Amino acid sequence: MKITGKELMEIGYAEGKALGVALTLLEKEYAGTQQSEQLTILKDVLANPEAYAGHAKLSALAKELLTPVDDTIALLPEGKPYTTYGAEAIEQGAKDQMNVAVKLPVAVAGALMPDAHQGYGLPIGGVLATRNAVIPYGVGVDIGCRMCLTLYDLPVSMLDENKTALKKMLMNNTMFGTATFKYTKDHEIFARKEFEDIRIVKDLKDRAWKQIGSSGGGNHFVEFGEVNITSAINQFNVNPGRYLALLSHSGSRGLGATIAGHYTRIAMDVCKLPQEAKHLAWLDLDTEAGQEYWLAMNLAGDYASACHHQIHERMAVGLRATPLAMIENHHNFAWKEKDADGNEVIVHRKGATPAGKGVLGIIPGSMATPGFIVMGKGVSTSINSASHGAGRLMSRTKAKQSILQGQVDAMLKDAGVELIGAGLDEAPMAYKNIHEVMKSQEELVEVMGTFMPKIVRMCGDKKFQEAD
DNA sequence: ATGTTC
């Protein structure tokens, strides 16, 4: 009778390579030794592998025990099938990233939106449904980045006739980049217990207080424009027609960015994946870290919403008017939703607009092209999603190198757009044609109306623009 | 996206 692997596991050997090495050694080197002594030796090697590193017979086993266990989680050989919308205009890097994402063992389904481009982990424009797992980089760095639109029963002619006053209103009531308000407005979100219960979130409360109501950098904006409603929005009693409107695009500022970084690091520590998938590390929702991230993510989402609401409140005061309707949606977030069979899945939308049946959303174009007010059709192959914009045609670096200010100025003049702030990296020509993108997702959303920007404010912070 | 490099 020889010692079995099962017996070795009883004395503490884990299933794996070291166990195999031990069994081989017993057979080759210790065949004549009593079993009880064999077990004693192996127990001792396991307890003190360092002591046996130079041992004539046991060094191979000691070396194996001293080698860190390879705890890399393998990707599935075959990824879950997924639908790509507008594939012909999507860069290969984004497709490659999606192909990796659907091979995660926790992946249930995926979809790629027509504005997709390469990001960290999941591509921007990527949608991924998982089982009981949340991927911090599947949500993105700017947790709860979102759109908010208010419609006013005010004459559209104000955009021309009161341009100076509206510009001033934007200058006085919005803050971009590193700028914050001297007098911040309180918000009920600061009473949330997550600010007490979660250490990392607690440490971020002061900065969140300073930044509330402000907008970020990059592609974030607050703009006045003309909305043309073509299909009545019954839930708000908004009839077809032209409306003065305010549209904002911003996220959760330092709060969300720090939460994202913190939990991504934890995820990458506990969930080791092959190199090409390492940024897709997930947190099991049954773990403490997973539950904490879920709460922190939801807080950051609500904070992003609160920032937009304060922006719109300040502007409503400036306009001395009450909005007819407010339409808003996150496009960097994870939601608990049901799949076709009624099972709960975690749907990550990283730069994708929720488009469940009857769900309203905003898909912006660029500073000189229209955005769209849409109603989702609830198409399951897109995991109830649509694009979150036109999508970049070129990187920020390439845009800054190849686009001339004069070209942008001419384009803005043509479109009748007044721009405050923004660098060449946000030039309209750095983006795909929004009309083509909308065509690629006709089956996903119904267009209820358009928004044409007229007075646009973006981040004018030079330091910000020189970065990346 | 980001007190823009823990």
mmCIF file with all atom_site columns, C-alpha atoms in Angstrom, chain A residues 131-254:
data_model
loop_
_atom_site.group_PDB
_atom_site.id
_atom_site.type_symbol
_atom_site.label_atom_id
_atom_site.label_alt_id
_atom_site.label_comp_id
_atom_site.label_asym_id
_atom_site.label_entity_id
_atom_site.label_seq_id
_atom_site.pdbx_PDB_ins_code
_atom_site.Cartn_x
_atom_site.Cartn_y
_atom_site.Cartn_z
_atom_site.occupancy
_atom_site.B_iso_or_equiv
_atom_site.pdbx_formal_charge
_atom_site.auth_seq_id
_atom_site.auth_comp_id
_atom_site.auth_asym_id
_atom_site.auth_atom_id
_atom_site.pdbx_PDB_model_num
ATOM 1   C CA . ARG A 1 131 ? -23.214 36.848 -12.402 1.00 0.00 ? 131 ARG A CA 1
ATOM 2   C CA . ASN A 1 132 ? -22.875 38.146 -8.841  1.00 0.00 ? 132 ASN A CA 1
ATOM 3   C CA . ALA A 1 133 ? -19.675 40.058 -9.595  1.00 0.00 ? 133 ALA A CA 1
ATOM 4   C CA . VAL A 1 134 ? -18.882 43.710 -10.117 1.00 0.00 ? 134 VAL A CA 1
ATOM 5   C CA . ILE A 1 135 ? -15.892 44.917 -12.138 1.00 0.00 ? 135 ILE A CA 1
ATOM 6   C CA . PRO A 1 136 ? -14.737 48.384 -10.995 1.00 0.00 ? 136 PRO A CA 1
ATOM 7   C CA . TYR A 1 137 ? -13.159 49.085 -14.406 1.00 0.00 ? 137 TYR A CA 1
ATOM 8   C CA . GLY A 1 138 ? -16.333 47.766 -16.035 1.00 0.00 ? 138 GLY A CA 1
ATOM 9   C CA . VAL A 1 139 ? -18.012 50.816 -14.492 1.00 0.00 ? 139 VAL A CA 1
ATOM 10  C CA . GLY A 1 140 ? -15.123 53.138 -15.241 1.00 0.00 ? 140 GLY A CA 1
ATOM 11  C CA . VAL A 1 141 ? -13.098 55.739 -13.423 1.00 0.00 ? 141 VAL A CA 1
ATOM 12  C CA . ASP A 1 142 ? -15.815 58.383 -13.441 1.00 0.00 ? 142 ASP A CA 1
ATOM 13  C CA . ILE A 1 143 ? -18.509 56.486 -11.558 1.00 0.00 ? 143 ILE A CA 1
ATOM 14  C CA . GLY A 1 144 ? -21.985 57.816 -12.323 1.00 0.00 ? 144 GLY A CA 1
ATOM 15  C CA . CYS A 1 145 ? -20.847 60.067 -15.164 1.00 0.00 ? 145 CYS A CA 1
ATOM 16  C CA . ARG A 1 146 ? -24.189 61.184 -16.521 1.00 0.00 ? 146 ARG A CA 1
ATOM 17  C CA . MET A 1 147 ? -26.388 63.525 -18.552 1.00 0.00 ? 147 MET A CA 1
ATOM 18  C CA . CYS A 1 148 ? -29.052 65.896 -17.274 1.00 0.00 ? 148 CYS A CA 1
ATOM 19  C CA . LEU A 1 149 ? -31.389 67.986 -19.424 1.00 0.00 ? 149 LEU A CA 1
ATOM 20  C CA . THR A 1 150 ? -33.946 70.557 -18.307 1.00 0.00 ? 150 THR A CA 1
ATOM 21  C CA . LEU A 1 151 ? -36.553 71.930 -20.689 1.00 0.00 ? 151 LEU A CA 1
ATOM 22  C CA . TYR A 1 152 ? -37.993 75.407 -20.275 1.00 0.00 ? 152 TYR A CA 1
ATOM 23  C CA . ASP A 1 153 ? -41.129 77.023 -21.549 1.00 0.00 ? 153 ASP A CA 1
ATOM 24  C CA . LEU A 1 154 ? -39.034 80.018 -22.613 1.00 0.00 ? 154 LEU A CA 1
ATOM 25  C CA . PRO A 1 155 ? -38.610 81.411 -26.145 1.00 0.00 ? 155 PRO A CA 1
ATOM 26  C CA . VAL A 1 156 ? -35.754 79.877 -28.107 1.00 0.00 ? 156 VAL A CA 1
ATOM 27  C CA . SER A 1 157 ? -35.027 83.378 -29.451 1.00 0.00 ? 157 SER A CA 1
ATOM 28  C CA . MET A 1 158 ? -33.449 84.120 -26.055 1.00 0.00 ? 158 MET A CA 1
ATOM 29  C CA . LEU A 1 159 ? -30.413 82.125 -27.219 1.00 0.00 ? 159 LEU A CA 1
ATOM 30  C CA . ASP A 1 160 ? -29.628 84.945 -29.643 1.00 0.00 ? 160 ASP A CA 1
ATOM 31  C CA . GLU A 1 161 ? -31.293 87.934 -28.021 1.00 0.00 ? 161 GLU A CA 1
ATOM 32  C CA . ASN A 1 162 ? -30.051 87.268 -24.486 1.00 0.00 ? 162 ASN A CA 1
ATOM 33  C CA . LYS A 1 163 ? -26.777 85.606 -25.402 1.00 0.00 ? 163 LYS A CA 1
ATOM 34  C CA . THR A 1 164 ? -24.637 87.841 -23.189 1.00 0.00 ? 164 THR A CA 1
ATOM 35  C CA . ALA A 1 165 ? -26.852 87.298 -20.162 1.00 0.00 ? 165 ALA A CA 1
ATOM 36  C CA . LEU A 1 166 ? -26.970 83.539 -20.683 1.00 0.00 ? 166 LEU A CA 1
ATOM 37  C CA . LYS A 1 167 ? -23.177 83.404 -21.081 1.00 0.00 ? 167 LYS A CA 1
ATOM 38  C CA . LYS A 1 168 ? -22.788 85.325 -17.857 1.00 0.00 ? 168 LYS A CA 1
ATOM 39  C CA . MET A 1 169 ? -25.223 82.954 -16.166 1.00 0.00 ? 169 MET A CA 1
ATOM 40  C CA . LEU A 1 170 ? -23.013 80.017 -17.196 1.00 0.00 ? 170 LEU A CA 1
ATOM 41  C CA . MET A 1 171 ? -19.885 81.815 -16.022 1.00 0.00 ? 171 MET A CA 1
ATOM 42  C CA . ASN A 1 172 ? -21.405 82.592 -12.617 1.00 0.00 ? 172 ASN A CA 1
ATOM 43  C CA . ASN A 1 173 ? -23.133 79.300 -11.935 1.00 0.00 ? 173 ASN A CA 1
ATOM 44  C CA . THR A 1 174 ? -20.847 76.593 -13.249 1.00 0.00 ? 174 THR A CA 1
ATOM 45  C CA . MET A 1 175 ? -17.321 75.630 -12.193 1.00 0.00 ? 175 MET A CA 1
ATOM 46  C CA . PHE A 1 176 ? -14.964 73.412 -14.164 1.00 0.00 ? 176 PHE A CA 1
ATOM 47  C CA . GLY A 1 177 ? -11.816 71.444 -13.505 1.00 0.00 ? 177 GLY A CA 1
ATOM 48  C CA . THR A 1 178 ? -10.084 72.509 -10.320 1.00 0.00 ? 178 THR A CA 1
ATOM 49  C CA . ALA A 1 179 ? -12.425 75.480 -9.690  1.00 0.00 ? 179 ALA A CA 1
ATOM 50  C CA . THR A 1 180 ? -15.039 75.137 -6.945  1.00 0.00 ? 180 THR A CA 1
ATOM 51  C CA . PHE A 1 181 ? -17.746 77.401 -5.552  1.00 0.00 ? 181 PHE A CA 1
ATOM 52  C CA . LYS A 1 182 ? -16.861 79.800 -2.767  1.00 0.00 ? 182 LYS A CA 1
ATOM 53  C CA . TYR A 1 183 ? -20.245 79.134 -1.188  1.00 0.00 ? 183 TYR A CA 1
ATOM 54  C CA . THR A 1 184 ? -21.267 75.527 -1.664  1.00 0.00 ? 184 THR A CA 1
ATOM 55  C CA . LYS A 1 185 ? -24.885 74.469 -1.381  1.00 0.00 ? 185 LYS A CA 1
ATOM 56  C CA . ASP A 1 186 ? -25.709 71.776 1.133   1.00 0.00 ? 186 ASP A CA 1
ATOM 57  C CA . HIS A 1 187 ? -27.305 68.578 -0.083  1.00 0.00 ? 187 HIS A CA 1
ATOM 58  C CA . GLU A 1 188 ? -29.081 65.729 1.653   1.00 0.00 ? 188 GLU A CA 1
ATOM 59  C CA . ILE A 1 189 ? -26.485 63.310 0.264   1.00 0.00 ? 189 ILE A CA 1
ATOM 60  C CA . PHE A 1 190 ? -24.039 64.439 2.970   1.00 0.00 ? 190 PHE A CA 1
ATOM 61  C CA . ALA A 1 191 ? -26.287 62.801 5.573   1.00 0.00 ? 191 ALA A CA 1
ATOM 62  C CA . ARG A 1 192 ? -25.766 59.393 3.949   1.00 0.00 ? 192 ARG A CA 1
ATOM 63  C CA . LYS A 1 193 ? -24.353 56.795 6.312   1.00 0.00 ? 193 LYS A CA 1
ATOM 64  C CA . GLU A 1 194 ? -21.859 55.579 3.694   1.00 0.00 ? 194 GLU A CA 1
ATOM 65  C CA . PHE A 1 195 ? -19.887 58.738 4.515   1.00 0.00 ? 195 PHE A CA 1
ATOM 66  C CA . GLU A 1 196 ? -19.520 57.359 8.068   1.00 0.00 ? 196 GLU A CA 1
ATOM 67  C CA . ASP A 1 197 ? -19.468 53.606 7.513   1.00 0.00 ? 197 ASP A CA 1
ATOM 68  C CA . ILE A 1 198 ? -16.930 53.209 4.710   1.00 0.00 ? 198 ILE A CA 1
ATOM 69  C CA . ARG A 1 199 ? -13.431 54.365 5.586   1.00 0.00 ? 199 ARG A CA 1
ATOM 70  C CA . ILE A 1 200 ? -12.315 55.443 2.112   1.00 0.00 ? 200 ILE A CA 1
ATOM 71  C CA . VAL A 1 201 ? -15.598 57.294 1.554   1.00 0.00 ? 201 VAL A CA 1
ATOM 72  C CA . LYS A 1 202 ? -15.335 59.007 4.935   1.00 0.00 ? 202 LYS A CA 1
ATOM 73  C CA . ASP A 1 203 ? -11.934 60.353 3.963   1.00 0.00 ? 203 ASP A CA 1
ATOM 74  C CA . LEU A 1 204 ? -13.437 61.819 0.776   1.00 0.00 ? 204 LEU A CA 1
ATOM 75  C CA . LYS A 1 205 ? -16.341 63.665 2.370   1.00 0.00 ? 205 LYS A CA 1
ATOM 76  C CA . ASP A 1 206 ? -14.578 67.035 2.711   1.00 0.00 ? 206 ASP A CA 1
ATOM 77  C CA . ARG A 1 207 ? -13.493 67.104 -0.897  1.00 0.00 ? 207 ARG A CA 1
ATOM 78  C CA . ALA A 1 208 ? -16.961 65.982 -2.016  1.00 0.00 ? 208 ALA A CA 1
ATOM 79  C CA . TRP A 1 209 ? -18.385 68.909 -0.061  1.00 0.00 ? 209 TRP A CA 1
ATOM 80  C CA . LYS A 1 210 ? -16.008 71.362 -1.744  1.00 0.00 ? 210 LYS A CA 1
ATOM 81  C CA . GLN A 1 211 ? -16.711 69.977 -5.217  1.00 0.00 ? 211 GLN A CA 1
ATOM 82  C CA . ILE A 1 212 ? -20.482 69.571 -5.149  1.00 0.00 ? 212 ILE A CA 1
ATOM 83  C CA . GLY A 1 213 ? -22.212 71.414 -7.959  1.00 0.00 ? 213 GLY A CA 1
ATOM 84  C CA . SER A 1 214 ? -19.028 71.643 -10.030 1.00 0.00 ? 214 SER A CA 1
ATOM 85  C CA . SER A 1 215 ? -18.269 70.018 -13.370 1.00 0.00 ? 215 SER A CA 1
ATOM 86  C CA . GLY A 1 216 ? -15.153 68.147 -14.399 1.00 0.00 ? 216 GLY A CA 1
ATOM 87  C CA . GLY A 1 217 ? -12.720 68.452 -17.268 1.00 0.00 ? 217 GLY A CA 1
ATOM 88  C CA . GLY A 1 218 ? -12.297 66.580 -20.540 1.00 0.00 ? 218 GLY A CA 1
ATOM 89  C CA . ASN A 1 219 ? -15.609 66.067 -22.287 1.00 0.00 ? 219 ASN A CA 1
ATOM 90  C CA . HIS A 1 220 ? -17.747 67.506 -19.492 1.00 0.00 ? 220 HIS A CA 1
ATOM 91  C CA . PHE A 1 221 ? -19.917 70.501 -20.321 1.00 0.00 ? 221 PHE A CA 1
ATOM 92  C CA . VAL A 1 222 ? -22.874 72.667 -19.374 1.00 0.00 ? 222 VAL A CA 1
ATOM 93  C CA . GLU A 1 223 ? -24.661 74.219 -22.329 1.00 0.00 ? 223 GLU A CA 1
ATOM 94  C CA . PHE A 1 224 ? -27.714 76.137 -23.372 1.00 0.00 ? 224 PHE A CA 1
ATOM 95  C CA . GLY A 1 225 ? -29.356 75.005 -26.553 1.00 0.00 ? 225 GLY A CA 1
ATOM 96  C CA . GLU A 1 226 ? -32.486 74.510 -28.543 1.00 0.00 ? 226 GLU A CA 1
ATOM 97  C CA . VAL A 1 227 ? -34.512 71.360 -28.074 1.00 0.00 ? 227 VAL A CA 1
ATOM 98  C CA . ASN A 1 228 ? -36.836 70.272 -30.825 1.00 0.00 ? 228 ASN A CA 1
ATOM 99  C CA . ILE A 1 229 ? -39.273 67.687 -29.501 1.00 0.00 ? 229 ILE A CA 1
ATOM 100 C CA . THR A 1 230 ? -40.577 65.593 -32.398 1.00 0.00 ? 230 THR A CA 1
ATOM 101 C CA . SER A 1 231 ? -42.442 62.932 -30.423 1.00 0.00 ? 231 SER A CA 1
ATOM 102 C CA . ALA A 1 232 ? -44.506 63.836 -27.333 1.00 0.00 ? 232 ALA A CA 1
ATOM 103 C CA . ILE A 1 233 ? -42.914 62.823 -24.039 1.00 0.00 ? 233 ILE A CA 1
ATOM 104 C CA . ASN A 1 234 ? -46.078 61.815 -22.242 1.00 0.00 ? 234 ASN A CA 1
ATOM 105 C CA . GLN A 1 235 ? -44.615 61.151 -18.810 1.00 0.00 ? 235 GLN A CA 1
ATOM 106 C CA . PHE A 1 236 ? -43.679 64.844 -18.611 1.00 0.00 ? 236 PHE A CA 1
ATOM 107 C CA . ASN A 1 237 ? -46.586 66.200 -20.652 1.00 0.00 ? 237 ASN A CA 1
ATOM 108 C CA . VAL A 1 238 ? -44.069 67.645 -23.088 1.00 0.00 ? 238 VAL A CA 1
ATOM 109 C CA . ASN A 1 239 ? -45.570 68.221 -26.522 1.00 0.00 ? 239 ASN A CA 1
ATOM 110 C CA . PRO A 1 240 ? -43.731 68.473 -29.833 1.00 0.00 ? 240 PRO A CA 1
ATOM 111 C CA . GLY A 1 241 ? -42.177 71.892 -30.321 1.00 0.00 ? 241 GLY A CA 1
ATOM 112 C CA . ARG A 1 242 ? -39.105 74.027 -29.703 1.00 0.00 ? 242 ARG A CA 1
ATOM 113 C CA . TYR A 1 243 ? -37.821 74.638 -26.183 1.00 0.00 ? 243 TYR A CA 1
ATOM 114 C CA . LEU A 1 244 ? -35.001 76.484 -24.529 1.00 0.00 ? 244 LEU A CA 1
ATOM 115 C CA . ALA A 1 245 ? -32.973 73.846 -22.704 1.00 0.00 ? 245 ALA A CA 1
ATOM 116 C CA . LEU A 1 246 ? -29.959 73.330 -20.474 1.00 0.00 ? 246 LEU A CA 1
ATOM 117 C CA . LEU A 1 247 ? -27.857 70.203 -20.881 1.00 0.00 ? 247 LEU A CA 1
ATOM 118 C CA . SER A 1 248 ? -25.074 69.076 -18.550 1.00 0.00 ? 248 SER A CA 1
ATOM 119 C CA . HIS A 1 249 ? -22.541 66.254 -18.760 1.00 0.00 ? 249 HIS A CA 1
ATOM 120 C CA . SER A 1 250 ? -20.451 65.513 -15.690 1.00 0.00 ? 250 SER A CA 1
ATOM 121 C CA . GLY A 1 251 ? -19.641 62.842 -13.160 1.00 0.00 ? 251 GLY A CA 1
ATOM 122 C CA . SER A 1 252 ? -18.728 62.182 -9.552  1.00 0.00 ? 252 SER A CA 1
ATOM 123 C CA . ARG A 1 253 ? -15.534 64.277 -9.495  1.00 0.00 ? 253 ARG A CA 1
ATOM 124 C CA . GLY A 1 254 ? -12.803 63.259 -7.037  1.00 0.00 ? 254 GLY A CA 1
#
